[in-house]
mmCIF file of C-alpha atoms in Angstrom:
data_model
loop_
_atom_site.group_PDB
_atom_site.id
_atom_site.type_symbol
_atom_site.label_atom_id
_atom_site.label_comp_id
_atom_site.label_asym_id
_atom_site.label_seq_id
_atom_site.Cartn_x
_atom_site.Cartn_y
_atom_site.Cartn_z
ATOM 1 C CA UNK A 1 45.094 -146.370 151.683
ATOM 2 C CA UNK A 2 45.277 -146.596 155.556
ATOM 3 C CA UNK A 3 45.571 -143.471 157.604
ATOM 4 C CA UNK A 4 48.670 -143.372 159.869
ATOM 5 C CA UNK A 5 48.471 -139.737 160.692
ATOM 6 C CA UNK A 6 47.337 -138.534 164.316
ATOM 7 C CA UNK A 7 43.750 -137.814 164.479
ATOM 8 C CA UNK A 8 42.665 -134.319 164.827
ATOM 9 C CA UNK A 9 39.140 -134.841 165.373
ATOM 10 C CA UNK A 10 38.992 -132.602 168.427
ATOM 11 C CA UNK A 11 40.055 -129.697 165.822
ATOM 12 C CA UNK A 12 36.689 -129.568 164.144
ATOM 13 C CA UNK A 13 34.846 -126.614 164.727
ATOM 14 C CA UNK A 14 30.728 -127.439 164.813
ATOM 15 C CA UNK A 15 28.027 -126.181 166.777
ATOM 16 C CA UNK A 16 27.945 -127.612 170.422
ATOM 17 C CA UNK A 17 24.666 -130.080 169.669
ATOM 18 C CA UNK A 18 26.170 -130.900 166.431
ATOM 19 C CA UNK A 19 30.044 -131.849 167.317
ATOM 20 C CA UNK A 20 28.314 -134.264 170.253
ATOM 21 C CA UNK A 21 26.564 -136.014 167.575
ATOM 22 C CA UNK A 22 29.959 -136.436 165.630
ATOM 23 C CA UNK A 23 31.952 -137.328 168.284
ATOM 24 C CA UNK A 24 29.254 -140.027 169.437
ATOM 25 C CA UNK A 25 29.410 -141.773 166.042
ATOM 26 C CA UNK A 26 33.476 -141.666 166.637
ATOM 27 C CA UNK A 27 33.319 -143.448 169.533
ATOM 28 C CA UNK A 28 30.532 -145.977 168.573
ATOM 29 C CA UNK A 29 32.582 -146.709 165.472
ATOM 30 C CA UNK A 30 35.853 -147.425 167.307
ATOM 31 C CA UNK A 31 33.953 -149.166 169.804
ATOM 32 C CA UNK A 32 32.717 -151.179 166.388
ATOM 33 C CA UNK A 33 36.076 -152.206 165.461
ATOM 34 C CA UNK A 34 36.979 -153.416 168.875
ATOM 35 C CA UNK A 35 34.381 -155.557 169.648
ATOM 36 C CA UNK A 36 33.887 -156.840 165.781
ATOM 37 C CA UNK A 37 30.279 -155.918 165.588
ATOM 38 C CA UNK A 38 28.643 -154.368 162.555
ATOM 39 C CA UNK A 39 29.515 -150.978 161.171
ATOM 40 C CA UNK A 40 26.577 -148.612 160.616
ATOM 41 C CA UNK A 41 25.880 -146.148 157.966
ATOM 42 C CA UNK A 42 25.046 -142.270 158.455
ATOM 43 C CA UNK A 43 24.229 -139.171 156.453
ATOM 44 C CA UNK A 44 25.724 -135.973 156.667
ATOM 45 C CA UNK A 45 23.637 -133.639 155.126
ATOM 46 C CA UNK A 46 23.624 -129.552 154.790
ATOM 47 C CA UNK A 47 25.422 -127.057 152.493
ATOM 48 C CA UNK A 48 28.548 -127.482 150.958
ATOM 49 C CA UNK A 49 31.733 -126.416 152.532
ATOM 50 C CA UNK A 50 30.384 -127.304 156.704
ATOM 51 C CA UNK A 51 32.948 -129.843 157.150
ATOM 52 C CA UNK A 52 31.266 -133.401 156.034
ATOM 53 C CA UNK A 53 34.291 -134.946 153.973
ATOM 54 C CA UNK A 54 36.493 -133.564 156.851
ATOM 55 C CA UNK A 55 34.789 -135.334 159.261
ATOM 56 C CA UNK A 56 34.749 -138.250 157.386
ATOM 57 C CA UNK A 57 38.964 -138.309 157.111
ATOM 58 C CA UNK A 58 39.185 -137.394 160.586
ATOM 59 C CA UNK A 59 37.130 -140.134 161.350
ATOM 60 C CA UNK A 60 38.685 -142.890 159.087
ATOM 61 C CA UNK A 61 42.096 -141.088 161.124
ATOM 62 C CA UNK A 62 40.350 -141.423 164.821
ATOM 63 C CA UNK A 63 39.803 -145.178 164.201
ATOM 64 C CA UNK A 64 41.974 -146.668 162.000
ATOM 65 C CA UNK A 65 40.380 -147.728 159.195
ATOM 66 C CA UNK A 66 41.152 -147.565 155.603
ATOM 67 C CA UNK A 67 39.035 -144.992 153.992
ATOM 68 C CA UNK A 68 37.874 -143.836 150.243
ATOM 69 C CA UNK A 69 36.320 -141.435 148.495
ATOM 70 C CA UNK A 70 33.222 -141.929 146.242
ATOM 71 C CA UNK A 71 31.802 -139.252 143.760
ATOM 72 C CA UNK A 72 28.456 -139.510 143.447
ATOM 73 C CA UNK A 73 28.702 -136.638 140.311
ATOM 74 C CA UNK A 74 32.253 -138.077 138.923
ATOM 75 C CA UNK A 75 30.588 -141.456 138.768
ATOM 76 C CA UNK A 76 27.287 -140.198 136.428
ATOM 77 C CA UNK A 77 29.361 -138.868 134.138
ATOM 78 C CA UNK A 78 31.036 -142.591 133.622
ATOM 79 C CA UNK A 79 29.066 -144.592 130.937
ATOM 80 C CA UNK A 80 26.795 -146.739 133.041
ATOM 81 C CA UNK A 81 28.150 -150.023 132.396
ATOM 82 C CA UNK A 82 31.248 -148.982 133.730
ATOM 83 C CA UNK A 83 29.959 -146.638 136.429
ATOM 84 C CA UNK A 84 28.639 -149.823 137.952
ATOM 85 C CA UNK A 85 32.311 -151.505 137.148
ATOM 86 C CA UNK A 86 33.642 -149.079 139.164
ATOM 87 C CA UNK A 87 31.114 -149.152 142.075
ATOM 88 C CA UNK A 88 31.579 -153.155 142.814
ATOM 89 C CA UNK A 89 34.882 -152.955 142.187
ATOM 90 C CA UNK A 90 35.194 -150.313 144.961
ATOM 91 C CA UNK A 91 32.794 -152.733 147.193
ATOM 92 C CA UNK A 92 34.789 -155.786 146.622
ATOM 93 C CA UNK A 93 38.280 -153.671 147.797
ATOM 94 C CA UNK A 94 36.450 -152.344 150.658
ATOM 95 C CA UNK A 95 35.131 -156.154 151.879
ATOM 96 C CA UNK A 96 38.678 -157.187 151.288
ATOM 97 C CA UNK A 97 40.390 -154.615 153.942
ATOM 98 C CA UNK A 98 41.311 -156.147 157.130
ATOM 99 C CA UNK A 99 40.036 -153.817 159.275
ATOM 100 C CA UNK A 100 36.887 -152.336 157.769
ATOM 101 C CA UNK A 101 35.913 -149.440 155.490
ATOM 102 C CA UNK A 102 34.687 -146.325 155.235
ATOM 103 C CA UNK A 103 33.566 -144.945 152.395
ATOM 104 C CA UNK A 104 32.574 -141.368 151.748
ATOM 105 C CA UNK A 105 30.200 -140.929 149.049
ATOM 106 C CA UNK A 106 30.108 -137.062 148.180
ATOM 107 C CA UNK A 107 26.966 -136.045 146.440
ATOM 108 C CA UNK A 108 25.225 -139.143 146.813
ATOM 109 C CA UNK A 109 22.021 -137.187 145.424
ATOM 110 C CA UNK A 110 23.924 -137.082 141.996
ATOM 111 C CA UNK A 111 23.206 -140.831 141.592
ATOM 112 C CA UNK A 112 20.847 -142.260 144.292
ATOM 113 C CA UNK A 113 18.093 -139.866 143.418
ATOM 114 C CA UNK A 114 14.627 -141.157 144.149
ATOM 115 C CA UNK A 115 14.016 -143.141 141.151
ATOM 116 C CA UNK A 116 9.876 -142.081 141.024
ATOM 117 C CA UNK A 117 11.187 -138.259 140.292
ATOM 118 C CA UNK A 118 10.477 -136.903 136.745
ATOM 119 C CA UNK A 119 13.470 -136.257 134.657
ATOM 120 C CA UNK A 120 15.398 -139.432 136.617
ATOM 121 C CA UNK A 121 17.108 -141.645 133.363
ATOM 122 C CA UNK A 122 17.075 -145.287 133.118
ATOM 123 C CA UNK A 123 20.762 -145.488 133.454
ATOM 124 C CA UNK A 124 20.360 -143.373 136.810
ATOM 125 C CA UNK A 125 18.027 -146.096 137.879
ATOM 126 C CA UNK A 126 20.560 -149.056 136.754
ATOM 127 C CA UNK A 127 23.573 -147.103 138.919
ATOM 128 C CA UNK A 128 21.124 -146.862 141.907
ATOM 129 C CA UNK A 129 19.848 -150.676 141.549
ATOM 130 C CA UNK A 130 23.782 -151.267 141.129
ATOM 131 C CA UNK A 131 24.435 -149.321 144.578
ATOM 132 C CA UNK A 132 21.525 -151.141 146.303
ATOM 133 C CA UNK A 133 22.342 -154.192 145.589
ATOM 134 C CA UNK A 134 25.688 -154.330 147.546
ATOM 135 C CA UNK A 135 24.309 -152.081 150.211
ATOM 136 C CA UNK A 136 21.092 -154.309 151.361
ATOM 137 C CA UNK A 137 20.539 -152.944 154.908
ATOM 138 C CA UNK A 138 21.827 -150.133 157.793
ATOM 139 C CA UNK A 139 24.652 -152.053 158.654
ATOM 140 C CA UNK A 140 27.635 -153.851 157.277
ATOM 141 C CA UNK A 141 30.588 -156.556 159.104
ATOM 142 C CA UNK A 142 33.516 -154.560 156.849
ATOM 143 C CA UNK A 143 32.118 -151.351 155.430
ATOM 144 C CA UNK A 144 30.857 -148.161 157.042
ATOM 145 C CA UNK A 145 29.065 -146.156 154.664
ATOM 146 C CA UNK A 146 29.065 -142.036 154.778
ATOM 147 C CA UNK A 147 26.236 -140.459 152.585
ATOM 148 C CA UNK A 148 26.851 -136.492 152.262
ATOM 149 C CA UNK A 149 24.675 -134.706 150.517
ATOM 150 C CA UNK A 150 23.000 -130.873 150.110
ATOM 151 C CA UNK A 151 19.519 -132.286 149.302
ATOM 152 C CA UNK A 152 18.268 -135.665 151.551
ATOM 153 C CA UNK A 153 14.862 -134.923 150.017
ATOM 154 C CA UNK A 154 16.132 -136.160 146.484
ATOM 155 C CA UNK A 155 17.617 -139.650 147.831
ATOM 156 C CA UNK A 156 15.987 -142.902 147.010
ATOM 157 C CA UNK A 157 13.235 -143.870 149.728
ATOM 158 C CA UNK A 158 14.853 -147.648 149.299
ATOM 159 C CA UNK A 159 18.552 -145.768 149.819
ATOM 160 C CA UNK A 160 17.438 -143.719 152.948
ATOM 161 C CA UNK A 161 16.276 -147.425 154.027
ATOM 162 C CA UNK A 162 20.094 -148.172 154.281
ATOM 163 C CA UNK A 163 21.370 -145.334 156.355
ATOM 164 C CA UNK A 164 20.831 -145.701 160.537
ATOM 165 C CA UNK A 165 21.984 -142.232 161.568
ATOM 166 C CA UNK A 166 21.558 -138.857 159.985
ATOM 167 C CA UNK A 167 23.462 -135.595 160.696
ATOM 168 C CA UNK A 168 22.273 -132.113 159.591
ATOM 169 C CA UNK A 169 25.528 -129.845 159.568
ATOM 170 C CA UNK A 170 24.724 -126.183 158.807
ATOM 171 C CA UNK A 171 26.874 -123.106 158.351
ATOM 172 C CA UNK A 172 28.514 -121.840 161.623
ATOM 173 C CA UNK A 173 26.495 -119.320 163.789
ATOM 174 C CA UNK A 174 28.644 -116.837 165.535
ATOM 175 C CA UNK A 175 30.613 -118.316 167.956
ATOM 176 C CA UNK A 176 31.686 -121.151 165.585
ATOM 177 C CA UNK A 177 32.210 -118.675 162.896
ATOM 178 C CA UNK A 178 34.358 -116.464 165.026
ATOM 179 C CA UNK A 179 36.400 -119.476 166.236
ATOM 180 C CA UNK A 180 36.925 -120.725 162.207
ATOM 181 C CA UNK A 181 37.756 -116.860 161.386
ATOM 182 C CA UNK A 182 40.215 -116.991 164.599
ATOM 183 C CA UNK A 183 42.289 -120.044 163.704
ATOM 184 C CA UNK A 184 42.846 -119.497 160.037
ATOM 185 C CA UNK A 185 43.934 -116.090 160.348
ATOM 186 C CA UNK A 186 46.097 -116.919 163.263
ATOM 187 C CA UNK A 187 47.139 -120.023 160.685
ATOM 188 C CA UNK A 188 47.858 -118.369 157.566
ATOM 189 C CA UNK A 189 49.282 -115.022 159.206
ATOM 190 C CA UNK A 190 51.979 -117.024 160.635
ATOM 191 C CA UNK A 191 52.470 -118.736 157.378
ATOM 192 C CA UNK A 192 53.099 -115.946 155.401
ATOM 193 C CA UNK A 193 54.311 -113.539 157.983
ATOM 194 C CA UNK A 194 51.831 -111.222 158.203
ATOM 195 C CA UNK A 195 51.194 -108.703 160.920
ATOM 196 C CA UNK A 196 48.266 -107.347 162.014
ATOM 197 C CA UNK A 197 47.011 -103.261 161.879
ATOM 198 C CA UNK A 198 46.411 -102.160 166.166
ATOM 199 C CA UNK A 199 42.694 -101.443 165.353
ATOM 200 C CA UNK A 200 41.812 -105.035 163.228
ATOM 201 C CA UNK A 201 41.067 -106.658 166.712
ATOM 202 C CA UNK A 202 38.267 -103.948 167.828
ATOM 203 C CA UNK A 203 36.470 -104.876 164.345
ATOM 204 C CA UNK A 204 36.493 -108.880 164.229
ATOM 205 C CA UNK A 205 33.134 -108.758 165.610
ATOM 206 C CA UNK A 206 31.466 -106.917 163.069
ATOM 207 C CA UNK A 207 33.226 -109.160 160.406
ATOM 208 C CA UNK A 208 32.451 -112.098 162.004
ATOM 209 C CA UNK A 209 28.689 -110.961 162.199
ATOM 210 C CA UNK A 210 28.677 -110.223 158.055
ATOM 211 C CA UNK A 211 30.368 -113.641 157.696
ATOM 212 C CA UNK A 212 27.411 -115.604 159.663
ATOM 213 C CA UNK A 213 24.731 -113.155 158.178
ATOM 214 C CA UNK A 214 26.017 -114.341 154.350
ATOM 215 C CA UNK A 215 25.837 -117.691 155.471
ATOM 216 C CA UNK A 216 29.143 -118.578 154.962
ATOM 217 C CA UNK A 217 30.565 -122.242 155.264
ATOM 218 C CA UNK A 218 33.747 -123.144 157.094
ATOM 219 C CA UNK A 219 35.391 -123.139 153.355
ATOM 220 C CA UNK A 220 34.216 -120.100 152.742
ATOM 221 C CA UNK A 221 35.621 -118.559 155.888
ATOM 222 C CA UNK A 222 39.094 -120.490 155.316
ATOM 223 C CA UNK A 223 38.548 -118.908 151.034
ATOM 224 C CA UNK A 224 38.108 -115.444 152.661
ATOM 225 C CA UNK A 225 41.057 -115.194 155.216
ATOM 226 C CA UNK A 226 43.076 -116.620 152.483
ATOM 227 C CA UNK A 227 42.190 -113.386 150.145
ATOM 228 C CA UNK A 228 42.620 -111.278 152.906
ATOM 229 C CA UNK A 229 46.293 -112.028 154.080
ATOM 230 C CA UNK A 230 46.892 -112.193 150.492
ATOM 231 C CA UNK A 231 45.404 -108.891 149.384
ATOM 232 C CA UNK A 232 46.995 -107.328 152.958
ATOM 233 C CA UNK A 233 50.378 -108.897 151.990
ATOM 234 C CA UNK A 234 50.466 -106.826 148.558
ATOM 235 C CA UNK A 235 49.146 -103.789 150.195
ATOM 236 C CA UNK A 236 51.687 -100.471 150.595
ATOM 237 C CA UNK A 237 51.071 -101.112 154.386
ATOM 238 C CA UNK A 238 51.985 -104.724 154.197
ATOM 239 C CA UNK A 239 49.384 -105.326 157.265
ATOM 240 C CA UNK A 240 45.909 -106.826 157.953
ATOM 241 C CA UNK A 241 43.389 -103.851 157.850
ATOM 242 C CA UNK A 242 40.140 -103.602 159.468
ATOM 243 C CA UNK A 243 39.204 -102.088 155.541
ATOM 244 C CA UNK A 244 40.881 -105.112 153.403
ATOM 245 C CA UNK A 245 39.086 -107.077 155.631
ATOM 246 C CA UNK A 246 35.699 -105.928 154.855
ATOM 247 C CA UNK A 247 36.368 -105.324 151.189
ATOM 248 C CA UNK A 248 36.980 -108.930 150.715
ATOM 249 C CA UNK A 249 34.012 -110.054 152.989
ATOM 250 C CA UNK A 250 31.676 -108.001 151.230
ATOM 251 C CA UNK A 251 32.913 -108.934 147.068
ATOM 252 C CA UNK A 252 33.099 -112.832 148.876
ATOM 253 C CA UNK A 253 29.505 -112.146 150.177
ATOM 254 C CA UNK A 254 28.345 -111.068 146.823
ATOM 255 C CA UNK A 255 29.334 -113.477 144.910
ATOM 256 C CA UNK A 256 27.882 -116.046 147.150
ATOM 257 C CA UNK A 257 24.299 -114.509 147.129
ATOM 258 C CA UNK A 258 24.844 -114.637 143.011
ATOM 259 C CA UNK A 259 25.794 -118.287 143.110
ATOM 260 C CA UNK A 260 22.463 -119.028 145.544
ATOM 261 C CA UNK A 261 20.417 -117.182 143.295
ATOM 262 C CA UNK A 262 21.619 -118.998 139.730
ATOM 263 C CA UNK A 263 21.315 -122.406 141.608
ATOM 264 C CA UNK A 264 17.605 -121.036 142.638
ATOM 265 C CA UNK A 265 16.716 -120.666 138.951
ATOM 266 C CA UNK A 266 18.219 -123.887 137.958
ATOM 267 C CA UNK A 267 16.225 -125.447 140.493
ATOM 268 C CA UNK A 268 12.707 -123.352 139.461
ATOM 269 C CA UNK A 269 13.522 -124.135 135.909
ATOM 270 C CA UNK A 270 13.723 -120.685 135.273
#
């Protein structure tokens, strides 16, 4: 479905080096539509949460064009025959817009892993053969193609051959971080009408430095000032405090180093 909203692409929050890189692939993709040449494809790759599928929307918002969302792990758990249905059905739509395409393919690694890896199944090779048969080179008159993924080392050599540009969006480092931390507790205090305590201010630094040190993503910022105006709000003070603040950074923090670890062991077979 087209986009009507306003674009808010200048509200994304990235790393200097990083948001020039993003807003250069804006511009050469609305310059793409204008002139009618051929859209390219690009991978954004880097941990979960750093703003990839947001991009992607903003994008699809910036320049007009209709826009969809593929899941690369909804679509393996499909039985093959109609996994593949369901992918050139989703080409043929997207060929058929009048304006071009993009398509967002979240978790591409899910079923465009390099087909040479142990452990890859014969239906996982049938999806990818599938994929790479509609998609035969970098560039496309209709569709614009947006690989995100944690791990570009997995991908398909012959699906890496189809991608032109390539993005590596990391968590924010402090001034990003303290920006993110900023807006959505400006965001959700107003929301919920929530004041803050006179001494939170002096202490946003050191939570901001905890919050970059724990490697947290932009959704993970967003998940924490959520628990915080929540947990402040049912508080006998009723006010954001320097101490609910760090109570909920540090549990959040935890649990994230947990997570990290258990996907470690997956990944060592352990």
């Amino acid at each position: 479905k087209k986009k009507k909203e306003k674009s808010r692409m200048g509200e994304i929050i990235m790393a200097p080096e990083i948001d020039e890189q993003l807003k250069d692939i804006a511009e050469d993709v609305k310059s793409t539509k204008r002139l009618k040449d051929e859209y390219f494809n690009c991978m954004l790759y880097g941990p979960p949460g750093t703003g990839k599928t947001m991009f992607a929307k903003e994008l699809a918002r910036h320049t007009g064009l209709d826009y969809a969302i593929m899941s690369g792990a909804d679509l393996t758990q499909l039985p093959v025959g109609k996994a593949i249905t369901e992918l050139h059905l989703m080409f043929d739509w997207a060929e058929n817009c009048k304006d071009g395409t993009i398509i967002f393919i979240d978790e591409c690694e899910a079923f465009l892993a390099n087909r040479a890896m142990d452990g890859v199944s014969e239906d996982s090779r049938k999806l990818t053969q599938a994929f790479l048969s509609r998609v035969e080179k970098p560039s496309h008159p209709k569709i614009m193609l947006i690989f995100a993924t944690n791990c570009p080392e997995q991908l398909d050599p012959a699906a890496l051959s189809r991608i032109s540009r390539r993005v590596e969006i990391q968590t924010p480092a402090v001034p990003e971080a303290a920006k993110l931390f900023d807006m959505y507790l400006n965001k959700l205090a107003m929301a919920k009408g929530v004041e803050f305590d006179e001494s939170f201010d002096s202490s946003k630094e050191e939570l901001v430095a905890t919050i970059v040190s724990e490697k947290f993503a932009g959704r993970e910022i967003e998940e924490a000032v959520k628990n915080i105006i929540r947990k402040s709000r049912h508080s006998p003070e009723g006010v954001v405090t320097t101490a609910v603040a760090k109570k909920v950074i540090t549990l959040q923090a935890n649990e994230l180093r947990k997570q990290r670890e258990n996907k470690k062991s997956i990944l060592l077979g352990e």
